[in-house]
Coordinates of C-alpha atoms in Angstrom, one line a residue:
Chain A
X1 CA 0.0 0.0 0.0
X2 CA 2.8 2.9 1.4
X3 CA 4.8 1.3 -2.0
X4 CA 1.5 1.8 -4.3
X5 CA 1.3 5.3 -2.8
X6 CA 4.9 6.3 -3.6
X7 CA 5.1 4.9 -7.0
X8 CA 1.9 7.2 -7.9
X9 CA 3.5 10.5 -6.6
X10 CA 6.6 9.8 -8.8
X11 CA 4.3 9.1 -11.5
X12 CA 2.3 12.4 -10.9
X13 CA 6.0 14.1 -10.7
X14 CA 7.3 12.6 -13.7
X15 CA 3.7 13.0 -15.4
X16 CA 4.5 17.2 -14.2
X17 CA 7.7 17.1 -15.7
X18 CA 7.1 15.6 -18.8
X19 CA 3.4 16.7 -20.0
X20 CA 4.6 19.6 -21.1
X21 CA 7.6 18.1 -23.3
X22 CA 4.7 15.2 -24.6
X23 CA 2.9 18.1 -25.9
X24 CA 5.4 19.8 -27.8
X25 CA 6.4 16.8 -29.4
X26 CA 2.9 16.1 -30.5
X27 CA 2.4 19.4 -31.7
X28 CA 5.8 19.6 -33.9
X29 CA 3.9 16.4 -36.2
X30 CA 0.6 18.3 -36.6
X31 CA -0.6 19.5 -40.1
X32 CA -2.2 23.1 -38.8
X33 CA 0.1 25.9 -37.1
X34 CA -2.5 25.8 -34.7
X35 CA -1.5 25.3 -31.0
X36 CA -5.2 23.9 -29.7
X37 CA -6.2 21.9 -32.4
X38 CA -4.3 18.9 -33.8
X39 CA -5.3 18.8 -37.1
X40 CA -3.5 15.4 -38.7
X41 CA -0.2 13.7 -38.7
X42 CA 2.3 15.9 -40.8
X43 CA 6.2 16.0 -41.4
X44 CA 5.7 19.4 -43.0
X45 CA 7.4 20.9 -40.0
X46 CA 10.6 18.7 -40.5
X47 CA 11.2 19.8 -43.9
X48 CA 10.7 23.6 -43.1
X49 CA 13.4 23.1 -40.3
X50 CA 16.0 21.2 -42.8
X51 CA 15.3 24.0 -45.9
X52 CA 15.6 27.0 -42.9
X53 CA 19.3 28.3 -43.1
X54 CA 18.0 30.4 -40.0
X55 CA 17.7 26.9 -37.8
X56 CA 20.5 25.3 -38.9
X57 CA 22.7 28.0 -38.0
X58 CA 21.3 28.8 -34.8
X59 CA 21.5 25.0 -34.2
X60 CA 25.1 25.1 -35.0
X61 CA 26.1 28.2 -32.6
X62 CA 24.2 26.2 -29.8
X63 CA 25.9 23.2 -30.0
X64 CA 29.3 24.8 -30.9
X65 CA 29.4 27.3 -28.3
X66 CA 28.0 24.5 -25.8
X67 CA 30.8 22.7 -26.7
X68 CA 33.7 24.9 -26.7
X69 CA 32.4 26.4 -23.3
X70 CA 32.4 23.3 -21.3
X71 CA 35.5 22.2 -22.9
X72 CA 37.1 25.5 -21.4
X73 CA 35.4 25.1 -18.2
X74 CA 36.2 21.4 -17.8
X75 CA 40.0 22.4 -18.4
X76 CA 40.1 25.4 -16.2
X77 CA 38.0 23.6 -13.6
X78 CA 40.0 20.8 -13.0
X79 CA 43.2 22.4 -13.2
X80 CA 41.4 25.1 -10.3
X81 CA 40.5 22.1 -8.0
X82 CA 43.9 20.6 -8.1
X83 CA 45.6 24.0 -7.5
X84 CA 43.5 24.7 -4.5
X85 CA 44.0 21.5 -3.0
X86 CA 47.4 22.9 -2.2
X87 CA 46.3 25.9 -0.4
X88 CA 45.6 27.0 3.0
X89 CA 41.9 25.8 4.0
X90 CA 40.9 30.2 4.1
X91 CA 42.2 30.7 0.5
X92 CA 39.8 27.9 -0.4
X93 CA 36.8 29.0 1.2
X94 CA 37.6 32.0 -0.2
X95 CA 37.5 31.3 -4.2
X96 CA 34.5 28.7 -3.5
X97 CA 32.9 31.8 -2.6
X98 CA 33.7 33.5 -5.4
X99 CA 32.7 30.5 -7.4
X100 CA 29.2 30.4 -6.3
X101 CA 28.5 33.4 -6.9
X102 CA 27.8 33.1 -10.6
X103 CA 25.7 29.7 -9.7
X104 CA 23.6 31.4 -6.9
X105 CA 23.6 35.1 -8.7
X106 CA 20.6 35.5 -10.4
X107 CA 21.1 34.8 -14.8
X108 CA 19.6 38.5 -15.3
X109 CA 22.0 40.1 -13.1
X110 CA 24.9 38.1 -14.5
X111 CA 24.1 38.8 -17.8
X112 CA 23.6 42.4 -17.8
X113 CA 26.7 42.7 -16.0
X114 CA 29.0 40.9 -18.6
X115 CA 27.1 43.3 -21.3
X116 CA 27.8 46.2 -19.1
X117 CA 31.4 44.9 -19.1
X118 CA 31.4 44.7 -22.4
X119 CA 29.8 47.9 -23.4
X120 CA 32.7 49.6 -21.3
X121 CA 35.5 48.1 -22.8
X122 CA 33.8 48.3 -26.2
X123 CA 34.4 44.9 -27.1
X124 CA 32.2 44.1 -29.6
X125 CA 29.0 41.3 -28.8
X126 CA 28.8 38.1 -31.0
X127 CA 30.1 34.4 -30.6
X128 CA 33.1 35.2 -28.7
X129 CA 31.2 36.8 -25.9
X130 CA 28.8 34.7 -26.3
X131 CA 31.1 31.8 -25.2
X132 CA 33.1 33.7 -22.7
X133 CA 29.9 34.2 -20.4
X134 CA 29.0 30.5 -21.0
X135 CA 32.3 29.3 -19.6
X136 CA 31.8 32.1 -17.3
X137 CA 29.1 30.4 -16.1
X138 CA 30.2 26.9 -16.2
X139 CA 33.1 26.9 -14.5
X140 CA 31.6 26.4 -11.0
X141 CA 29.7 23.6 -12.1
X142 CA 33.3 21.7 -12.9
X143 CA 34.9 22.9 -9.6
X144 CA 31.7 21.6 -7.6
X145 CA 31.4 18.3 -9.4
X146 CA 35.4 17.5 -9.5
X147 CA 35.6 19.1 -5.6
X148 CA 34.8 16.2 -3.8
X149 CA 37.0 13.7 -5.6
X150 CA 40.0 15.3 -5.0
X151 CA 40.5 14.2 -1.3
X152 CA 43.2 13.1 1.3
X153 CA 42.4 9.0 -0.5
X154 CA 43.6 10.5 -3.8
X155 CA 46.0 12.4 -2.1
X156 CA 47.5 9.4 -0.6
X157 CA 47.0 7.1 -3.5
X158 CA 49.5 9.5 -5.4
X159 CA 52.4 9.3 -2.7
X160 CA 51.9 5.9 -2.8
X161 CA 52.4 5.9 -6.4
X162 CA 55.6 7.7 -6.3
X163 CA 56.7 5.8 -3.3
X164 CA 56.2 2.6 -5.6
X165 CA 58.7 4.3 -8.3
X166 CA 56.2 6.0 -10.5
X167 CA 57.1 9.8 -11.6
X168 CA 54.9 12.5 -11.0
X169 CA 53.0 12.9 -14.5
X170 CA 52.8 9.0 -14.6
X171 CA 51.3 8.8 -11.2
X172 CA 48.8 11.6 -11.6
X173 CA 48.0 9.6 -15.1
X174 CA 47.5 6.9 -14.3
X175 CA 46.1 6.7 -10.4
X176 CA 44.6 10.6 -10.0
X177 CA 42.9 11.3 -13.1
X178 CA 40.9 7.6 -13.0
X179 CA 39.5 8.6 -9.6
X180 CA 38.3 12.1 -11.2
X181 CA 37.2 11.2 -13.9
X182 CA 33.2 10.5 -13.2
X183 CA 33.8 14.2 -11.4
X184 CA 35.1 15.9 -14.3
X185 CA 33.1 13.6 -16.9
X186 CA 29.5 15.0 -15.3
X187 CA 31.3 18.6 -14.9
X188 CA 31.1 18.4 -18.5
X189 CA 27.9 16.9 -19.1
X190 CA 26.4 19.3 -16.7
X191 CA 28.5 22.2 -18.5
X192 CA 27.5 21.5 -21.6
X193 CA 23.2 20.9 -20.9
X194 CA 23.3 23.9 -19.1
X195 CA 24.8 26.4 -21.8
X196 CA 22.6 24.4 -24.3
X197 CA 19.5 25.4 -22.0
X198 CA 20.7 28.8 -21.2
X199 CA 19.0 31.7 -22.6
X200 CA 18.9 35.0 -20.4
X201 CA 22.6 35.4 -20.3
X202 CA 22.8 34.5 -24.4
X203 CA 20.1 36.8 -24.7
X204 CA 22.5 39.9 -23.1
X205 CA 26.1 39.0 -24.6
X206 CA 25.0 38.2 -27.9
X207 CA 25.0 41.0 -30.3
X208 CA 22.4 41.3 -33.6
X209 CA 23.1 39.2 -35.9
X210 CA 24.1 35.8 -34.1
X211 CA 21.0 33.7 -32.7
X212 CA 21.1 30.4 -30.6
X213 CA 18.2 28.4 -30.5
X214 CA 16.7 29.8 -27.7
X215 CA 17.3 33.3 -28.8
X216 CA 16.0 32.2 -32.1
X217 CA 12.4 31.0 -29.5
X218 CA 12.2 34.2 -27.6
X219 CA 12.4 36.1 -31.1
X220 CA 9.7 34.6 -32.4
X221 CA 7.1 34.2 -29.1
X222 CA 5.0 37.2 -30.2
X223 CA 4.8 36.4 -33.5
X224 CA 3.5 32.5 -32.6
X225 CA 6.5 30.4 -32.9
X226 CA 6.7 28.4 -35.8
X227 CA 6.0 24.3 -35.0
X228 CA 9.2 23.9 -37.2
X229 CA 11.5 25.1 -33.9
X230 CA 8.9 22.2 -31.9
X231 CA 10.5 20.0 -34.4
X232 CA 13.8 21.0 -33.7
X233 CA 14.1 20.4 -29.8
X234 CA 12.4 17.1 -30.9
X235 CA 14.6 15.8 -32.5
X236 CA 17.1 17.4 -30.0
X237 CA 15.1 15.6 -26.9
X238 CA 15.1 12.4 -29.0
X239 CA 19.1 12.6 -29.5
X240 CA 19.8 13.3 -26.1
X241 CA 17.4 10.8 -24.5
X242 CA 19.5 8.2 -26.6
X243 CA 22.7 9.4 -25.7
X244 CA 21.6 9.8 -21.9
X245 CA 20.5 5.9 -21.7
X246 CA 23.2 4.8 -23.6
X247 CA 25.6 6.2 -20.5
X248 CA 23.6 5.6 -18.2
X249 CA 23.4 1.4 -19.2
X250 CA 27.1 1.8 -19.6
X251 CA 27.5 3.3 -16.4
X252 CA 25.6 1.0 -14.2
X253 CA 27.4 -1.9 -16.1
X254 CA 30.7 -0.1 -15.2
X255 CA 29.5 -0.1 -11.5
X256 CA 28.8 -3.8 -11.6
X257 CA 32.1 -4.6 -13.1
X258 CA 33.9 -2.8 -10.3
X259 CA 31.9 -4.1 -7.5
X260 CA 32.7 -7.7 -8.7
X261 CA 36.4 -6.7 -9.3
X262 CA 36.2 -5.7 -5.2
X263 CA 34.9 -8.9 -4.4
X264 CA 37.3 -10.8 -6.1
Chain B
X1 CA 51.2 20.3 -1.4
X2 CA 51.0 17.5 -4.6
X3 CA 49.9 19.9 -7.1
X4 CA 51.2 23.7 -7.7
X5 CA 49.3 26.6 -6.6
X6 CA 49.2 28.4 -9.6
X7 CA 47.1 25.7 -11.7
X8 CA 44.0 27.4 -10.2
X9 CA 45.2 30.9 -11.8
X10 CA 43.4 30.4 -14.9
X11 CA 40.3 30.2 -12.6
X12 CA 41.3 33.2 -10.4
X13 CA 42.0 35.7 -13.8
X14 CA 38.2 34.2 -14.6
X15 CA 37.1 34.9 -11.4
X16 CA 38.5 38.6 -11.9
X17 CA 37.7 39.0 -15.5
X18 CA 34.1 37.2 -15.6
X19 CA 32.8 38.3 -12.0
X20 CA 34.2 40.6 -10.5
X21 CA 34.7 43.2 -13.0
X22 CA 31.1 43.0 -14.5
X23 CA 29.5 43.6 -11.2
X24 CA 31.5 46.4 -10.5
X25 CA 30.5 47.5 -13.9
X26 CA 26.8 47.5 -12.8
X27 CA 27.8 49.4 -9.7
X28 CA 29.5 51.6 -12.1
X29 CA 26.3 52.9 -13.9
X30 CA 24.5 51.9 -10.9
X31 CA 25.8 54.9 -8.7
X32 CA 25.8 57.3 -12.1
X33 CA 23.2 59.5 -13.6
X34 CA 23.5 60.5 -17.4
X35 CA 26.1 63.3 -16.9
X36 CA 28.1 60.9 -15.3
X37 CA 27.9 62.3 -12.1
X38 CA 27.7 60.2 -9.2
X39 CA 24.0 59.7 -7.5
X40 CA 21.6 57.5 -5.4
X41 CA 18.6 58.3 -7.5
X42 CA 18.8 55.0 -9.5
X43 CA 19.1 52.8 -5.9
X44 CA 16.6 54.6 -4.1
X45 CA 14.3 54.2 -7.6
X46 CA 13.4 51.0 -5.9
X47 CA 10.8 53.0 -3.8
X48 CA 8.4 54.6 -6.5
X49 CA 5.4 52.7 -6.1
X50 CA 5.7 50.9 -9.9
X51 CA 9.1 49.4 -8.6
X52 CA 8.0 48.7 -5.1
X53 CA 4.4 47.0 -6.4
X54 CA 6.8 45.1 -8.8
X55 CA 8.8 44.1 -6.3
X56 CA 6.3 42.7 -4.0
X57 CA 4.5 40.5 -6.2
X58 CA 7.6 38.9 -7.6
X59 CA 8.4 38.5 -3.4
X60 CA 5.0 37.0 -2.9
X61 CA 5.0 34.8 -6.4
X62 CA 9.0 33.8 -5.3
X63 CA 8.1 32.6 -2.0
X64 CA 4.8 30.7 -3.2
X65 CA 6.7 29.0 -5.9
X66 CA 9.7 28.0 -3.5
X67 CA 7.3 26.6 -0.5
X68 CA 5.3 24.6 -3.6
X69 CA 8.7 23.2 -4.9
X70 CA 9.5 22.3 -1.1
X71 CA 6.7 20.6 -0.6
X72 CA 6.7 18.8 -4.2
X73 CA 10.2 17.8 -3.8
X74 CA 10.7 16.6 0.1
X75 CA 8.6 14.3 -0.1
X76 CA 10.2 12.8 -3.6
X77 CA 13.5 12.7 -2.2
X78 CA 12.4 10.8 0.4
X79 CA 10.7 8.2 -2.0
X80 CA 13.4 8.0 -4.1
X81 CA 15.8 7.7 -1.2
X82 CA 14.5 4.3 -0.1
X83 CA 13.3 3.0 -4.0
X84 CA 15.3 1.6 -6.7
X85 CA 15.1 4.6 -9.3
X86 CA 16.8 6.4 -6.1
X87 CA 20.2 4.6 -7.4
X88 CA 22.6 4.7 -10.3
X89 CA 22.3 8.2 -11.4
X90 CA 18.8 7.6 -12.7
X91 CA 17.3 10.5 -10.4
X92 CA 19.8 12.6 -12.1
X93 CA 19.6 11.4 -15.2
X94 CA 15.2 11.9 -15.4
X95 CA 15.8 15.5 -13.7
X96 CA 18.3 16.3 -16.2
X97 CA 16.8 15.1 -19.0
X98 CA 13.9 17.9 -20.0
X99 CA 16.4 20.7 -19.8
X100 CA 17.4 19.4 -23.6
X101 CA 14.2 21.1 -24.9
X102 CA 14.9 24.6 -23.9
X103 CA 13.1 26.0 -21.1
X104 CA 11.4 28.7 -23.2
X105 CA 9.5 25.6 -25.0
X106 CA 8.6 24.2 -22.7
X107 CA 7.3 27.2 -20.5
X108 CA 5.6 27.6 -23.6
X109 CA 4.1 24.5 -23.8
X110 CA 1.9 25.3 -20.7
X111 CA 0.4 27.8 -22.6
X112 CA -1.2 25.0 -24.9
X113 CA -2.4 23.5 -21.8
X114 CA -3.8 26.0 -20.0
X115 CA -5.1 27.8 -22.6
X116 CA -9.3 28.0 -23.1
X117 CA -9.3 25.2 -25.8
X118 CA -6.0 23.3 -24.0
X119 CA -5.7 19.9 -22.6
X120 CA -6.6 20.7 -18.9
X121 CA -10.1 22.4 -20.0
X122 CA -10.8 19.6 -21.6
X123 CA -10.0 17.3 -18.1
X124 CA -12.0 20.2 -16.3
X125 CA -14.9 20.2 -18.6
X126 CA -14.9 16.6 -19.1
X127 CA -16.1 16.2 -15.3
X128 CA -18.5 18.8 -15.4
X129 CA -16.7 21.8 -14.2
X130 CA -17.1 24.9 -16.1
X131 CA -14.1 26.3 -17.9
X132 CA -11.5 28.3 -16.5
X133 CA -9.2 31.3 -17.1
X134 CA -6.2 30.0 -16.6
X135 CA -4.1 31.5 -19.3
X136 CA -2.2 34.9 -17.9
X137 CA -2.9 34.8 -14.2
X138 CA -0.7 35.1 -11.4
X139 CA -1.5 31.1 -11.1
X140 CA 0.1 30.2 -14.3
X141 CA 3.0 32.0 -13.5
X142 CA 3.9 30.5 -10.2
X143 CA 3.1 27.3 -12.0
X144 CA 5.6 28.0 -14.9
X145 CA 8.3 29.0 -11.8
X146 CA 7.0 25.8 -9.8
X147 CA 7.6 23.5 -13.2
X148 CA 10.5 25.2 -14.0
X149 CA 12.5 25.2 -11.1
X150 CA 11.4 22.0 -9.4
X151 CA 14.3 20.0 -10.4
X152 CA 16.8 22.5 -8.5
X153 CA 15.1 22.0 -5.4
X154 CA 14.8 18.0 -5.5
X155 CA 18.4 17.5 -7.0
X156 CA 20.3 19.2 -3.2
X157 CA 17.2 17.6 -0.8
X158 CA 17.8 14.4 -2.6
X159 CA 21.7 14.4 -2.3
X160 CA 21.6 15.2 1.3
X161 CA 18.6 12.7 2.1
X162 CA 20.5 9.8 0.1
X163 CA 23.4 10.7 2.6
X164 CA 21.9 9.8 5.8
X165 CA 23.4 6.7 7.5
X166 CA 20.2 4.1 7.6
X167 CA 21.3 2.9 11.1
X168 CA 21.1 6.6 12.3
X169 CA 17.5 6.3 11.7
X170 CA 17.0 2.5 13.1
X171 CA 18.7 3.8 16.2
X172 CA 16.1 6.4 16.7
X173 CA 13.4 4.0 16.0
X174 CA 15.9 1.4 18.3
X175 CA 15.1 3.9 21.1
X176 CA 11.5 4.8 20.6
X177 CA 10.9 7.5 18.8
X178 CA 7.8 7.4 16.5
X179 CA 8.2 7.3 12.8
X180 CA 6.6 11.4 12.8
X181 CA 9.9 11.9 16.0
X182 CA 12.5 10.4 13.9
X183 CA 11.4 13.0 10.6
X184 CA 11.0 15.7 12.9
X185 CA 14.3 15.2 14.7
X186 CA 16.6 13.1 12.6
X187 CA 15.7 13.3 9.1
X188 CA 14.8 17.2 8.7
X189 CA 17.6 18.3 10.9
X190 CA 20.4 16.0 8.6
X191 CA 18.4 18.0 5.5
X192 CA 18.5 21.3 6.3
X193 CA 21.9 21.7 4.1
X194 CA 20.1 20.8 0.9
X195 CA 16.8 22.5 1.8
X196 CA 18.5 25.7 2.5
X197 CA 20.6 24.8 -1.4
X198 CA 17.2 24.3 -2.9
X199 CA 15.1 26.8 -1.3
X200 CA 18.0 29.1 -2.9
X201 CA 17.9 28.3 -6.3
X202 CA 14.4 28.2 -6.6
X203 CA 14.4 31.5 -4.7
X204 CA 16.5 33.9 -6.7
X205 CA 15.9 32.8 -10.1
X206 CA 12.0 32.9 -9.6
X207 CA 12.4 36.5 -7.9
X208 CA 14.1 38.0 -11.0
X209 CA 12.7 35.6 -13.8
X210 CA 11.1 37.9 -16.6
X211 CA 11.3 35.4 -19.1
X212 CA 8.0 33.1 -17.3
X213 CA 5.9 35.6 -16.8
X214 CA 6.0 36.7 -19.9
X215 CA 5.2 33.8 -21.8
X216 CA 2.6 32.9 -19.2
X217 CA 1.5 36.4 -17.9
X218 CA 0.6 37.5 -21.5
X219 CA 2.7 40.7 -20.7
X220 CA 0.0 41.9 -18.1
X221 CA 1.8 41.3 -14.9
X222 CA 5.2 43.2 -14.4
X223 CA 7.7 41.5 -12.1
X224 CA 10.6 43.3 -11.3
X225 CA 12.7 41.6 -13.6
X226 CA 10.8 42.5 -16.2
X227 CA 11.2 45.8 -15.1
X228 CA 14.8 45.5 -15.2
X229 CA 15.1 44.0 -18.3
X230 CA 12.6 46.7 -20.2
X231 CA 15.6 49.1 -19.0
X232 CA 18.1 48.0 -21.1
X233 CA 16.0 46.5 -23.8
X234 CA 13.1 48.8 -24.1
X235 CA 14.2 52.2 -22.7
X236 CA 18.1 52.4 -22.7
X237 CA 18.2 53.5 -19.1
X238 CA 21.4 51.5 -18.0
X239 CA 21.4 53.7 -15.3
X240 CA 18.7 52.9 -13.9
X241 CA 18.2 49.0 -14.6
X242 CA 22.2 49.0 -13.1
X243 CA 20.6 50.6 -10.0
X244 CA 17.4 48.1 -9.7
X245 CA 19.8 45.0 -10.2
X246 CA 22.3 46.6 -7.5
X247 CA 19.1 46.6 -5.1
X248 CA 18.2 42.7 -6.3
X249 CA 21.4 41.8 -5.2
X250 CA 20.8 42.3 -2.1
X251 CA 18.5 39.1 -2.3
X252 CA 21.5 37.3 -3.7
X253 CA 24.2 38.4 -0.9
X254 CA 21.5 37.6 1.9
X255 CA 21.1 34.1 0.1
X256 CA 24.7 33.1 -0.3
X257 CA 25.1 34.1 3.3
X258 CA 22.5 31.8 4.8
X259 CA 24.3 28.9 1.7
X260 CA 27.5 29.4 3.5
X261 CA 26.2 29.4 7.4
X262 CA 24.5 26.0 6.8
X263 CA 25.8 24.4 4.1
X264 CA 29.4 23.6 5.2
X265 CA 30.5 21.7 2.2
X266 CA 30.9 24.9 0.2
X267 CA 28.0 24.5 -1.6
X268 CA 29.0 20.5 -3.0
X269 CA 24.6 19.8 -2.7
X270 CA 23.9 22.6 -4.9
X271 CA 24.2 19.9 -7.9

């Protein structure tokens, strides 16, 4: 009964959580532009988005910048949590500070402060800004996620790998950077959803002329968006759902491997 | 002392360059007028009774969303704390999962539901209720923040809930204490680190959002951040949206305050 009960509130959670997703999906195969109505089945949509230079570009810039940004912030990170293992515990608290405070400020404020920035200096808005805010922003997601593995065990494990003979690069090779990786792998994966998912702060550093998907959204909600940008973040959605199992399975599998190699 | 110090100065020159400067540039304008002269007239701007109004119903919508979200999400942590979608990353992995159809479609997808003709006054008509107005009222925006912002508050309750030691709880039951003691006294107490992580980032973002209430407001209800962000889109007053964010982050300091006096892992639950 108390099992029934709790397998019905995540169903009404999940049910929350995805309704909304269901419908746009739904919506990107219907025949009429309308939003209420679902006329018939249709693929009309899907060929607008492929013939729309306008999409594919913004499509591009998404994924590009989203890529480039959390490849900068896994880099600079990692290399931030291994520096600051090194220093005194007040220096530490001090930069985590610091590093939450583009995770905790509010997207609005951040963003019109790197415009403001910007404006100042003159440095002109487009894709370079564009991906300096997004690494800007995703930098403390690294630091928080790789944080916690780097700890007096991987500390220790490292001495004992030079103790053993191994030199410094070789230890940190191949004993360190095993034990971080999960840490620095969902960094990246974190990274990388959240500058695809970002808007407000895209929305302030870009300049005319350069559109991400969700600037491309926002553009067009007075209007009525067109059910050909439904079509894209299906097809998005679909990819990612794919790619997300397909870790996930791994993952787990991983987890059972290495449980059995501890039993052994 | 394994690694060298200065690996983390790429981070600190980002720090400098990507933080610290742009908020001192909003200070900047926020403490100028158009001459260039310094003033308070863009701070105290906060008080004319558009701003204040502004203000106070994107107080009152924050704090509704945030106590909804609590509510929705303590008691799904706990769930998934003791079931076996609670393991493996799955939790992380559904939570994740919708933030790859951008959050503007899918704020905008409540407006096919809500709207007269949508899904749910179909439900509400199918049982005999008359049809509602739910389109552009302050409901549908607290229920664009609540959907929204839901999956930052279970993500930090969940991580510290999924912490606590099982036989800390048998012990309480060990000694007596009734299953409503041991939440009261045990379980809440061992939370408070990711409540407080949670209540923040639903807080803050759903106090300056201008993006939801939009879309679901039909541009009828002005929240402060829409305020702000008609200042530099709309009417060019940097000026005077620098001043009004200066005053918003107020919110912010007060938040990452109470972060840092109960979360002592520096802020590890916030993902």
């Amino acid at each position: 009964m108390k099992k029934t009960l709790a397998n019905i509130y995540i169903l009404i959670i999940m049910l929350f959580l995805y309704l909304p997703i269901i419908a746009l999906i739904v919506l990107s195969f219907n025949e009429s532009k309308s939003m209420a109505v679902f006329t018939r089945f249709s693929l009309k949509w899907y060929e607008e988005l492929f013939q729309s230079e306008l999409m594919m570009r913004a499509l591009i810039n998404t994924f590009s910048i989203a890529i480039i940004s959390a490849l900068i912030a896994t880099v600079v990170g990692t290399l931030a949590v291994l520096g600051m293992n090194s220093m005194r515990t007040k220096s530490q608290n001090a930069l985590m500070a610091f590093n939450n405070i583009p995770l905790l400020n509010a997207d609005i404020v951040t963003g019109i402060a790197l415009m403001l920035f910007m404006l100042i200096l003159k440095i002109p808005r487009g894709y370079g800004t564009i991906l300096f805010s997004h690494a800007t922003f995703c930098i403390p997601y690294v630091i928080l996620s790789v944080k916690p593995r780097v700890n007096k065990r991987t500390d220790k494990l490292y001495e004992a790998a030079l103790d053993l003979g191994a030199t410094g690069k070789y230890a940190f090779r191949k004993v360190v950077l095993p034990e971080l990786w999960p840490g620095i792998m969902s960094g990246f994966m974190l990274s990388f959803t959240m500058s695809v998912d970002d808007f407000i702060i895209t929305y302030f550093t870009r300049g005319a002329g350069i559109n991400t998907i969700a600037t491309l959204i926002y553009s067009q909600v007075k209007v009525g968006i067109r059910p050909s940008l439904f079509a894209l973040s299906t097809i998005i959605f679909i990819v990612a759902l794919v790619v997300l199992v397909i870790i996930n399975i791994r993952q787990s599998k991983a987890d059972k491997d290495n449980k059995m190699a501890f039993n052994l | 002392m394994i690694y060298k110090k200065r690996y983390a100065s790429p981070f600190i020159i980002w720090i400098i360059v990507g933080t610290v400067i742009p908020l001192a540039s909003i200070a900047y304008y926020g403490f100028m007028d158009r001459t260039g002269s310094f003033t308070f007239t863009n701070i105290l701007a906060m008080f004319q009774p558009n701003h204040l109004q502004a203000l106070g119903l994107s107080l009152l919508f924050a704090i509704t969303s945030t106590v909804i979200c609590l509510v929705l999400a303590f008691p799904m942590a706990m769930i998934l704390r003791e079931s076996k979608f609670g393991k493996q990353g799955f939790m992380i992995f559904v939570i994740i999962l919708p933030m790859w159809m951008n959050f503007l479609l899918r704020t905008m997808a409540w407006q096919v539901l809500l709207e007269r003709q949508g899904v749910i006054n179909s439900i509400i008509t199918a049982i005999g209720l008359p049809r509602q107005e739910l389109m552009n009222t302050p409901g549908a925006i607290v229920l664009g923040m609540v959907y929204d912002f839901l999956p930052f508050m279970i993500l930090p309750i969940y991580n510290t809930v999924s912490k606590i030691d099982k036989n800390i709880i048998e012990a309480a039951y060990d000694l007596g204490a009734s299953k409503i003691r041991t939440f009261k006294d045990i379980i809440v107490p061992m939370t408070v680190p990711g409540i407080v992580s949670g209540v923040t980032m639903v807080f803050i973002p759903s106090l300056t959002t201008f993006v939801i209430s939009n879309m679901l407001g039909g541009g009828k209800i002005n929240l402060i951040g829409n305020i702000i962000e008609q200042e530099f889109t709309v009417n060019s007053n940097w000026y005077l949206g620098s001043g009004l964010s200066l005053v918003m982050m107020i919110f912010i300091i007060i938040s990452m305050l109470l972060l840092q006096k109960f979360d002592k892992t520096g802020g590890e639950n916030l993902i």
